[in-house]
Coordinates of C-alpha atoms in Angstrom, one line a residue:
Chain A
M154 CA 35.5 15.7 166.4
N155 CA 35.5 13.1 169.1
I156 CA 38.7 11.2 169.9
D157 CA 37.1 8.0 170.9
E158 CA 35.4 7.7 167.6
I159 CA 38.4 8.3 165.4
F160 CA 39.6 4.7 165.7
D161 CA 36.3 3.3 164.7
F162 CA 36.6 4.5 161.1
T163 CA 39.3 2.2 160.0
S164 CA 38.6 -1.4 158.8
F165 CA 40.5 -4.5 159.9
T166 CA 40.6 -8.2 159.2
I167 CA 41.7 -9.4 162.5
D168 CA 44.0 -12.4 162.8
R169 CA 43.8 -14.6 165.9
E170 CA 47.5 -14.6 166.2
P171 CA 49.2 -11.2 167.1
H172 CA 51.9 -10.0 164.7
I173 CA 53.6 -8.1 167.5
V174 CA 54.6 -9.8 170.8
L175 CA 56.3 -8.1 173.7
D176 CA 58.6 -9.4 176.4
P177 CA 56.7 -8.0 179.4
Q178 CA 59.8 -7.9 181.6
V179 CA 61.5 -5.5 179.3
C180 CA 58.6 -3.0 179.5
V181 CA 58.6 -3.2 183.3
S182 CA 62.2 -2.0 183.3
C183 CA 61.7 0.7 180.7
D184 CA 62.4 4.3 181.8
N185 CA 60.5 5.8 178.9
R186 CA 57.5 3.8 177.5
S187 CA 57.1 6.2 174.7
C188 CA 55.1 3.5 172.8
T189 CA 52.1 4.5 174.9
N190 CA 52.0 8.1 173.7
C191 CA 53.5 7.7 170.2
C192 CA 51.3 4.9 168.9
P193 CA 48.7 6.6 166.7
A194 CA 46.3 3.7 167.3
R195 CA 46.4 3.7 171.1
C196 CA 47.5 0.0 171.1
Y197 CA 49.8 0.3 174.1
T198 CA 48.6 0.8 177.6
W199 CA 50.8 0.8 180.7
S200 CA 49.1 -0.1 184.0
G201 CA 51.2 1.4 186.9
E202 CA 49.1 -0.6 189.4
E203 CA 49.7 -4.0 187.8
Q204 CA 53.2 -2.9 186.5
K205 CA 52.1 -4.3 183.1
M206 CA 52.2 -3.3 179.5
T207 CA 49.3 -4.3 177.3
F208 CA 49.4 -4.4 173.6
V209 CA 46.2 -4.9 171.6
H210 CA 46.9 -6.0 168.0
D211 CA 43.3 -5.6 166.8
G212 CA 43.5 -1.9 166.1
C213 CA 47.1 -1.8 164.9
L214 CA 47.6 0.4 161.8
E215 CA 50.9 -1.3 161.0
C216 CA 52.5 2.1 160.8
G217 CA 55.9 1.1 162.4
T218 CA 56.0 3.8 165.1
C219 CA 56.5 1.4 168.0
Y220 CA 59.3 -0.4 166.2
V221 CA 61.1 2.9 165.8
V222 CA 60.6 4.5 169.2
C223 CA 61.2 1.4 171.4
H224 CA 64.8 1.8 172.4
K225 CA 64.7 -1.4 174.5
N226 CA 63.7 -3.7 171.7
A227 CA 61.0 -5.2 173.8
F228 CA 59.7 -7.2 170.8
T229 CA 60.0 -11.0 170.8
R230 CA 58.1 -10.7 167.5
W231 CA 57.6 -7.7 165.2
R232 CA 56.4 -8.6 161.8
Y233 CA 53.5 -7.7 159.5
P234 CA 50.3 -9.7 159.8
R235 CA 49.9 -12.8 157.7
G236 CA 48.7 -12.1 154.1
G237 CA 45.2 -10.8 154.0
F238 CA 45.0 -9.8 157.7
G239 CA 45.4 -6.6 159.5
V240 CA 44.5 -3.0 158.6
A241 CA 42.5 -2.6 155.3
Y242 CA 42.4 1.0 154.0
R243 CA 39.5 1.7 151.7
M244 CA 40.4 5.2 150.5
T245 CA 43.1 7.2 152.3
Chain B
M266 CA 54.0 -21.8 145.4
N267 CA 57.5 -23.1 144.7
R268 CA 57.8 -21.5 141.3
T269 CA 60.9 -20.0 139.8
Y270 CA 60.8 -16.5 138.3
Q271 CA 63.5 -14.3 136.7
A272 CA 62.9 -11.7 139.3
I273 CA 60.9 -11.2 142.5
V274 CA 59.6 -7.8 143.7
V275 CA 58.6 -7.6 147.4
G276 CA 55.9 -5.0 147.9
A277 CA 53.4 -3.7 145.3
G278 CA 53.7 0.0 146.2
P279 CA 54.9 2.7 143.8
A280 CA 58.5 1.5 143.9
G281 CA 57.6 -2.2 143.5
S282 CA 55.0 -1.9 140.8
S283 CA 57.2 0.5 138.8
A284 CA 60.0 -2.0 139.0
A285 CA 57.8 -5.0 138.1
L286 CA 56.2 -3.0 135.2
T287 CA 59.7 -2.0 133.8
M288 CA 60.9 -5.6 134.0
A289 CA 57.7 -7.2 132.6
R290 CA 57.7 -4.7 129.7
A291 CA 61.3 -5.8 128.9
G292 CA 60.1 -9.4 128.8
L293 CA 61.2 -10.7 132.2
D294 CA 59.1 -13.3 134.1
V295 CA 58.6 -11.3 137.3
A296 CA 56.6 -12.0 140.5
L297 CA 55.2 -9.0 142.4
V298 CA 54.5 -10.0 145.9
E299 CA 52.1 -8.0 148.1
R300 CA 50.9 -8.7 151.7
G301 CA 47.5 -6.9 151.3
T302 CA 44.4 -8.5 149.8
F303 CA 45.0 -6.0 147.0
P304 CA 47.9 -3.5 146.3
G305 CA 47.3 -0.3 148.1
E306 CA 45.3 -1.8 150.9
K307 CA 48.1 -1.1 153.4
N308 CA 49.4 2.1 151.9
M309 CA 49.0 5.5 153.4
F310 CA 50.5 8.9 152.7
G311 CA 49.5 12.6 153.1
G312 CA 47.6 12.9 149.9
V313 CA 49.5 14.8 147.3
L314 CA 51.3 12.9 144.5
H315 CA 53.9 15.1 142.9
R316 CA 54.5 14.9 139.2
L317 CA 55.9 11.5 138.2
P318 CA 58.4 11.9 135.3
S319 CA 59.2 8.2 135.6
L320 CA 55.7 7.2 134.8
E321 CA 55.0 9.9 132.2
E322 CA 57.8 8.2 130.3
V323 CA 55.9 4.9 130.5
F324 CA 52.4 6.4 130.1
P325 CA 52.5 9.5 128.0
D326 CA 48.9 10.1 128.8
F327 CA 49.5 9.4 132.5
W328 CA 47.0 12.0 133.8
E329 CA 44.3 10.7 131.6
R330 CA 44.9 7.1 132.6
A331 CA 45.8 7.0 136.3
P332 CA 43.0 7.2 138.9
L333 CA 43.8 10.7 140.1
E334 CA 41.6 13.1 142.1
R335 CA 42.2 16.8 141.7
H336 CA 45.3 18.5 140.2
I337 CA 46.9 21.0 142.5
V338 CA 46.6 24.6 141.3
K339 CA 46.8 26.4 144.6
K340 CA 49.4 25.9 147.3
S341 CA 49.4 27.6 150.6
V342 CA 51.7 27.7 153.6
T343 CA 50.1 28.7 156.9
F344 CA 52.0 29.8 160.0
M345 CA 49.9 29.1 163.0
T346 CA 49.8 30.0 166.6
G347 CA 47.0 29.6 169.0
D348 CA 43.9 31.1 167.3
S349 CA 45.9 33.2 164.8
S350 CA 47.4 32.3 161.5
F351 CA 49.4 33.9 158.6
N352 CA 49.0 32.5 155.1
T353 CA 50.9 32.7 151.9
I354 CA 49.2 31.4 148.7
I355 CA 50.5 30.7 145.3
E356 CA 48.2 30.0 142.4
A357 CA 49.9 29.5 139.1
G358 CA 48.3 29.2 135.6
S359 CA 50.9 26.6 134.7
F360 CA 49.7 24.4 137.5
D361 CA 46.4 24.3 135.8
R362 CA 47.7 22.8 132.5
P363 CA 49.1 19.4 131.7
P364 CA 51.7 18.2 132.5
Y365 CA 50.2 18.9 135.9
N366 CA 52.6 19.4 138.8
G367 CA 50.8 17.3 141.3
Y368 CA 47.5 15.6 142.2
T369 CA 45.6 14.3 145.1
I370 CA 45.1 10.6 145.0
F371 CA 43.9 7.7 147.1
R372 CA 46.5 5.0 147.6
P373 CA 44.2 2.0 147.6
R374 CA 43.1 3.1 144.1
F375 CA 46.3 4.4 142.7
D376 CA 48.6 1.6 143.9
R377 CA 46.1 -1.0 142.7
W378 CA 46.0 0.6 139.3
L379 CA 49.8 0.7 139.0
A380 CA 50.1 -2.9 140.0
E381 CA 47.4 -3.8 137.5
E382 CA 49.4 -2.1 134.8
A383 CA 52.4 -4.3 135.8
V384 CA 50.1 -7.3 135.5
K385 CA 48.9 -6.2 132.0
A386 CA 52.6 -6.0 131.0
G387 CA 53.0 -9.6 132.1
A388 CA 54.0 -9.6 135.8
T389 CA 52.5 -12.2 138.1
L390 CA 50.8 -10.5 141.1
I391 CA 50.7 -12.6 144.3
T392 CA 48.6 -10.9 146.9
R393 CA 47.9 -11.9 150.6
A394 CA 51.6 -12.8 150.7
T395 CA 53.7 -11.6 153.6
V396 CA 57.4 -12.2 152.8
D397 CA 59.1 -13.2 156.1
D398 CA 62.6 -14.1 154.9
L399 CA 65.1 -14.3 152.1
V400 CA 66.2 -17.6 150.6
W401 CA 70.0 -17.8 150.2
K402 CA 72.1 -20.0 148.0
N403 CA 75.9 -19.8 148.0
D404 CA 75.8 -16.5 149.9
R405 CA 73.5 -15.0 147.3
V406 CA 69.8 -14.1 147.5
A407 CA 67.9 -16.8 145.6
G408 CA 64.3 -16.2 146.5
V409 CA 61.9 -15.3 149.3
S410 CA 59.8 -17.3 151.8
I411 CA 56.2 -16.3 152.2
L412 CA 54.5 -16.7 155.6
D413 CA 52.4 -19.9 155.6
R414 CA 52.8 -20.2 151.9
G415 CA 56.2 -21.6 151.1
E416 CA 59.0 -20.3 148.9
I417 CA 59.4 -18.8 145.5
S418 CA 62.8 -18.5 143.7
A419 CA 64.5 -16.0 141.5
P420 CA 68.2 -15.0 141.0
V421 CA 67.3 -11.4 142.0
V422 CA 64.9 -9.8 144.5
V423 CA 63.9 -6.1 144.6
A424 CA 63.1 -5.1 148.2
A425 CA 60.3 -2.5 147.9
D426 CA 58.8 -3.5 151.1
G427 CA 58.4 -0.1 152.7
V428 CA 60.0 2.1 155.3
L429 CA 60.9 -0.7 157.8
S430 CA 62.2 -3.0 155.1
F431 CA 62.9 -6.2 156.9
I432 CA 64.1 -7.6 153.6
A433 CA 66.9 -5.0 153.4
K434 CA 67.7 -5.7 157.1
K435 CA 67.9 -9.5 156.4
A436 CA 70.2 -8.8 153.5
G437 CA 72.4 -6.8 155.8
L438 CA 71.9 -3.7 153.6
R439 CA 70.2 -1.4 156.1
Q440 CA 71.2 -0.5 159.7
P441 CA 69.8 -3.0 162.2
T442 CA 67.9 -0.4 164.2
F443 CA 66.3 3.0 163.4
D444 CA 67.1 6.4 164.9
P445 CA 63.9 8.1 165.9
G446 CA 65.7 11.3 164.9
Q447 CA 65.6 10.2 161.3
M448 CA 61.9 9.1 161.3
A449 CA 58.5 10.8 161.4
V450 CA 55.0 9.6 161.7
G451 CA 52.0 10.9 159.8
V452 CA 48.4 10.6 160.9
K453 CA 45.5 11.5 158.7
A454 CA 41.8 12.0 158.9
L455 CA 39.9 11.6 155.6
I456 CA 36.8 13.8 155.8
D457 CA 33.8 13.5 153.6
M458 CA 32.6 16.7 152.0
P459 CA 30.3 17.4 149.0
R460 CA 32.2 18.4 145.9
E461 CA 30.3 21.7 145.4
L462 CA 31.1 22.7 149.0
I463 CA 34.8 22.0 148.4
D464 CA 34.8 24.0 145.2
E465 CA 33.1 27.0 146.8
R466 CA 35.0 26.9 150.2
F467 CA 38.5 26.7 148.6
G468 CA 37.8 28.7 145.5
L469 CA 38.2 25.9 142.9
V470 CA 36.6 25.1 139.6
R471 CA 36.6 21.9 137.4
D472 CA 39.2 19.5 138.8
Q473 CA 41.3 22.1 140.5
G474 CA 42.8 21.2 143.9
F475 CA 44.2 23.0 146.8
A476 CA 47.1 22.0 149.0
N477 CA 47.7 23.7 152.3
E478 CA 50.7 23.0 154.6
F479 CA 50.9 24.3 158.2
V480 CA 53.6 25.1 160.7
G481 CA 53.1 25.8 164.3
C482 CA 50.1 23.5 164.7
T483 CA 51.7 20.5 166.4
G484 CA 51.6 21.5 170.1
G485 CA 55.3 22.2 170.3
V486 CA 56.3 18.9 168.8
R487 CA 58.5 19.2 165.7
G488 CA 56.3 18.6 162.7
G489 CA 53.7 20.1 160.5
G490 CA 50.2 19.8 159.2
F491 CA 48.4 19.5 155.9
L492 CA 45.1 19.8 154.2
Y493 CA 44.4 18.5 150.7
T494 CA 41.3 18.5 148.6
N495 CA 40.1 15.4 146.9
Y496 CA 37.0 15.4 144.6
D497 CA 34.5 15.0 147.4
S498 CA 36.6 14.7 150.6
V499 CA 39.5 16.4 152.2
S500 CA 42.6 14.8 153.7
V501 CA 43.7 16.5 156.9
G502 CA 46.7 15.4 159.0
L503 CA 49.8 16.0 161.0
V504 CA 53.4 14.7 160.7
F505 CA 55.6 14.5 163.8
H506 CA 59.4 13.9 164.1
L507 CA 59.5 10.8 166.2
A508 CA 62.4 11.9 168.4
S509 CA 60.4 14.9 169.4
L510 CA 57.1 13.1 169.8
K511 CA 58.8 10.5 172.0
T512 CA 59.8 13.1 174.6
S513 CA 56.6 15.2 174.4
N514 CA 54.2 13.0 176.3
K515 CA 51.6 14.0 173.7
T516 CA 49.6 11.7 171.5
P517 CA 49.2 12.0 167.7
Y518 CA 45.4 11.7 167.9
D519 CA 45.0 14.4 170.6
L520 CA 47.2 16.7 168.6
L521 CA 45.2 15.9 165.5
N522 CA 42.0 16.7 167.3
E523 CA 43.4 20.0 168.6
F524 CA 44.4 20.9 165.0
L525 CA 40.9 20.1 163.7
E526 CA 39.5 22.4 166.4
Q527 CA 41.9 25.3 165.7
P528 CA 39.3 28.0 164.6
Q529 CA 40.8 28.5 161.1
V530 CA 41.1 24.8 160.4
A531 CA 37.7 24.1 162.0
K532 CA 36.1 26.4 159.4
M533 CA 37.7 24.5 156.6
V534 CA 36.4 21.1 157.7
R535 CA 33.1 22.3 159.0
G536 CA 30.2 20.1 158.0
G537 CA 32.5 17.2 157.1
R538 CA 32.2 13.7 158.3
L539 CA 35.1 11.4 159.2
L540 CA 35.6 8.6 156.7
E541 CA 38.9 7.0 157.6
Y542 CA 41.8 7.4 160.0
S543 CA 45.3 6.2 159.0
A544 CA 48.9 6.5 160.1
H545 CA 52.4 5.6 158.8
V546 CA 56.1 6.1 159.5
I547 CA 58.1 8.2 157.1
P548 CA 61.9 8.0 156.6
E549 CA 62.9 11.6 156.9
G550 CA 66.7 11.2 157.5
G551 CA 67.5 12.1 153.9
Y552 CA 70.7 11.3 152.1
D553 CA 72.5 10.2 155.2
M554 CA 69.9 7.6 156.0
I555 CA 70.0 5.8 152.6
P556 CA 71.1 2.1 153.1
E557 CA 73.3 0.2 150.7
L558 CA 71.2 -0.1 147.6
V559 CA 72.8 -3.2 146.1
G560 CA 73.8 -6.7 147.3
D561 CA 74.4 -10.1 145.8
G562 CA 71.1 -10.8 144.0
I563 CA 69.2 -7.9 145.7
L564 CA 68.3 -4.3 145.2
V565 CA 66.5 -1.8 147.5
A566 CA 64.0 0.8 146.2
G567 CA 61.5 3.3 147.5
D568 CA 60.8 3.9 151.2
A569 CA 62.8 0.7 151.9
A570 CA 65.8 2.7 150.7
A571 CA 64.7 5.8 152.7
L572 CA 64.1 7.7 149.5
C573 CA 62.2 10.6 150.9
N574 CA 63.0 14.3 150.5
A575 CA 61.7 16.4 153.4
T576 CA 63.0 19.9 152.9
G577 CA 60.3 21.6 155.0
L578 CA 58.7 23.0 151.9
N579 CA 58.0 19.9 150.0
L580 CA 57.7 16.3 151.2
E581 CA 58.5 14.0 148.2
G582 CA 58.4 10.3 148.4
I583 CA 56.2 8.5 145.8
N584 CA 57.9 10.2 142.9
L585 CA 61.3 9.1 144.2
A586 CA 60.0 5.6 144.9
S587 CA 58.6 5.2 141.4
Q588 CA 61.8 6.5 139.8
S589 CA 64.0 4.2 141.9
G590 CA 61.7 1.3 141.0
V591 CA 62.0 2.0 137.3
L592 CA 65.8 2.3 137.6
A593 CA 66.0 -1.0 139.7
G594 CA 63.9 -2.6 137.0
K595 CA 66.3 -1.3 134.2
A596 CA 69.3 -2.5 136.2
V597 CA 67.8 -6.0 136.6
V598 CA 67.1 -6.2 132.9
A599 CA 70.6 -5.1 132.1
A600 CA 72.1 -7.6 134.6
H601 CA 70.0 -10.4 133.1
G602 CA 71.3 -9.4 129.7
L603 CA 74.8 -9.9 130.9
G604 CA 73.9 -13.0 132.9
D605 CA 75.4 -11.5 136.0
L606 CA 73.1 -10.9 138.9
S607 CA 75.8 -10.6 141.5
R608 CA 76.5 -7.4 143.4
K609 CA 78.9 -6.5 140.6
G610 CA 76.3 -7.1 137.8
L611 CA 73.6 -5.1 139.7
E612 CA 76.0 -2.2 140.5
V613 CA 74.6 -0.4 137.5
Y614 CA 71.5 0.4 139.7
Q615 CA 73.8 2.5 141.9
R616 CA 75.1 4.4 138.9
L617 CA 71.7 5.0 137.4
M618 CA 70.5 6.3 140.8
N619 CA 73.5 8.6 141.2
D620 CA 72.8 10.1 137.8
S621 CA 69.1 10.6 138.5
Y622 CA 67.3 13.5 140.2
V623 CA 66.5 11.1 143.1
M624 CA 70.1 11.0 144.5
K625 CA 71.0 14.5 143.2
D626 CA 68.1 16.1 145.0
L627 CA 68.7 14.1 148.2
K628 CA 72.3 15.1 148.2
L629 CA 71.5 18.7 147.5
Y630 CA 69.1 18.9 150.5
R631 CA 71.4 16.7 152.6
K632 CA 71.5 19.3 155.4
A633 CA 67.7 20.0 155.5
P634 CA 66.8 17.2 158.0
H635 CA 69.3 18.7 160.5
M636 CA 67.9 22.2 159.9
L637 CA 64.4 20.9 160.6
H638 CA 65.5 19.6 164.0
N639 CA 65.2 23.2 165.3
D640 CA 62.4 23.7 167.7
R641 CA 62.2 27.4 166.9
I642 CA 60.8 26.6 163.5
Y643 CA 57.7 25.0 165.1
N644 CA 57.1 27.5 167.9
E645 CA 58.8 30.8 167.9
Y646 CA 58.8 31.6 164.2
P647 CA 55.2 31.0 163.5
E648 CA 54.4 33.1 166.6
L649 CA 56.8 35.9 165.4
M650 CA 55.2 35.8 162.0
T651 CA 51.6 36.0 163.0
S652 CA 52.1 38.5 165.8
F653 CA 54.0 40.8 163.5
M654 CA 51.4 40.6 160.8
E655 CA 48.7 41.1 163.3
Y656 CA 50.4 44.3 164.5
I657 CA 50.8 45.6 160.9
Y658 CA 47.1 45.3 160.2
R659 CA 45.7 46.3 163.6
I660 CA 44.4 49.9 163.9
E661 CA 44.6 51.1 167.5
G662 CA 44.5 54.9 167.3
A663 CA 48.1 55.1 168.6
P664 CA 51.1 56.1 166.4
K665 CA 52.8 53.1 164.6
E666 CA 56.4 52.1 165.2
N667 CA 59.0 51.7 162.5
L668 CA 58.3 48.2 161.1
T669 CA 62.0 47.1 160.7
K670 CA 62.7 48.3 164.2
L671 CA 59.6 46.6 165.5
F672 CA 60.4 43.3 163.7
L673 CA 63.9 43.2 165.1
K674 CA 62.5 44.0 168.6
S675 CA 60.0 41.2 168.6
A676 CA 62.5 38.9 166.9
K677 CA 64.9 39.7 169.7
E678 CA 62.3 39.0 172.3
K679 CA 61.0 35.8 170.8
V680 CA 64.0 34.2 169.1
G681 CA 67.1 36.2 169.9
L682 CA 69.0 38.0 167.1
G683 CA 71.9 35.5 167.3
N684 CA 69.5 32.6 166.8
L685 CA 67.7 34.4 164.0
M686 CA 71.0 34.9 162.1
A687 CA 72.1 31.4 162.8
D688 CA 68.8 29.9 161.6
A689 CA 68.7 32.1 158.5
F690 CA 72.2 30.9 157.7
S691 CA 71.4 27.3 158.3
A692 CA 68.2 27.5 156.1
W693 CA 70.2 29.2 153.4
R694 CA 72.8 26.5 153.5
S695 CA 70.3 23.7 153.5
L696 CA 68.0 24.9 150.8

């Protein structure tokens, strides 16, 4: 089974507005950045070159992992998407 | 919006819908608020629903009525290491007769059905509604505000908003932050497979189902795997303790791929096609993690109350959620009867919970979460088990060793005899 494909099999209704917002300064000073390996949807990417954390809300499974593993509380916002938006499981 | 109800339930999962159903059947005007476009749209779990005594009471013909997949007749535990595995299987005649002991289900179908039953009983279901705050009046919860949609009022709110329960947090009932050591994350691949192939491959007839749990398949991260059969698909996934995953530098999806490629697992899913990928956090801290259940005008139920029993052998959640929802519903009905929805009036929920199997089981297995924080369970023991069994069955033309002696020798090498005894003692004390 191909990793890159696994994320394409979940449906989403994407909101313009992200439901999770990071304070980029906090991520720069983080000694751990476990969000990047723990997130099951590969939403967090750290660029060493740019010293920047990128979070993409489109593919977020709303699982809660980042909220639990981030010990720096880097979130200026962490809420669930507005009603009707976000991940839409069909079966599972 | 801006309506007043006798009670508001936040979250139309198994806890919330059970609470709403109980209250509506008792004649209360209750709002069931769900952020998905339909109940179940956001809900994910491994795949096996254990028997639900709470709902069998409400629906004596539960297994005829609910949208279930297969009932589990065959359960297997697999100890895995590299390309070897050691299996234990139990198949019981009693598992094949009602009341069935467990079923595979799909949450988008099951949760939707349960919420619809609450609606049939008179509850008002409000979907596409993300609750973002509590409304307070005189230091008591008096309603909820819904993102972009205004407020609704009620003298009591049941927080059934899932594992991260922001409602319980805002009410000051749960700890402000979570300990990754008390949390796990589950990832799952739903794999399409023809019904006949599943029946044949797993030795099943009629609506019989198979549940297989795995240890030693998580790349050294504390956790386990599962494979469950639905009618015409299989659910395969892994669960990781977050404290362990955090320091592992491994990703859930890479480990899931490795699991699916392990030769014995690969054979079970061969020919299948991926249908859906999902993930969710699980509260695995057990009894010690349970927040305060009652506040002034508020109760907490289900995952929001961390009601999850992970003993290492079973992972129970929905049954506990549904039971707590029913009890929260009963408590609200009783408190309304007395006209007292303060903390004192709602305290009956705590008593009902303490007397139920939910709290009794969680208390009994209170030490299990600590026992499961032992890395040897996920690495050395599966290895010890498979290599020992491999030795027993291998014919090499050389004289065999005494098996007890051999077991102790390899246990000494792989685990250490002191550790073996300590672990056996800790398992015995926990279970």
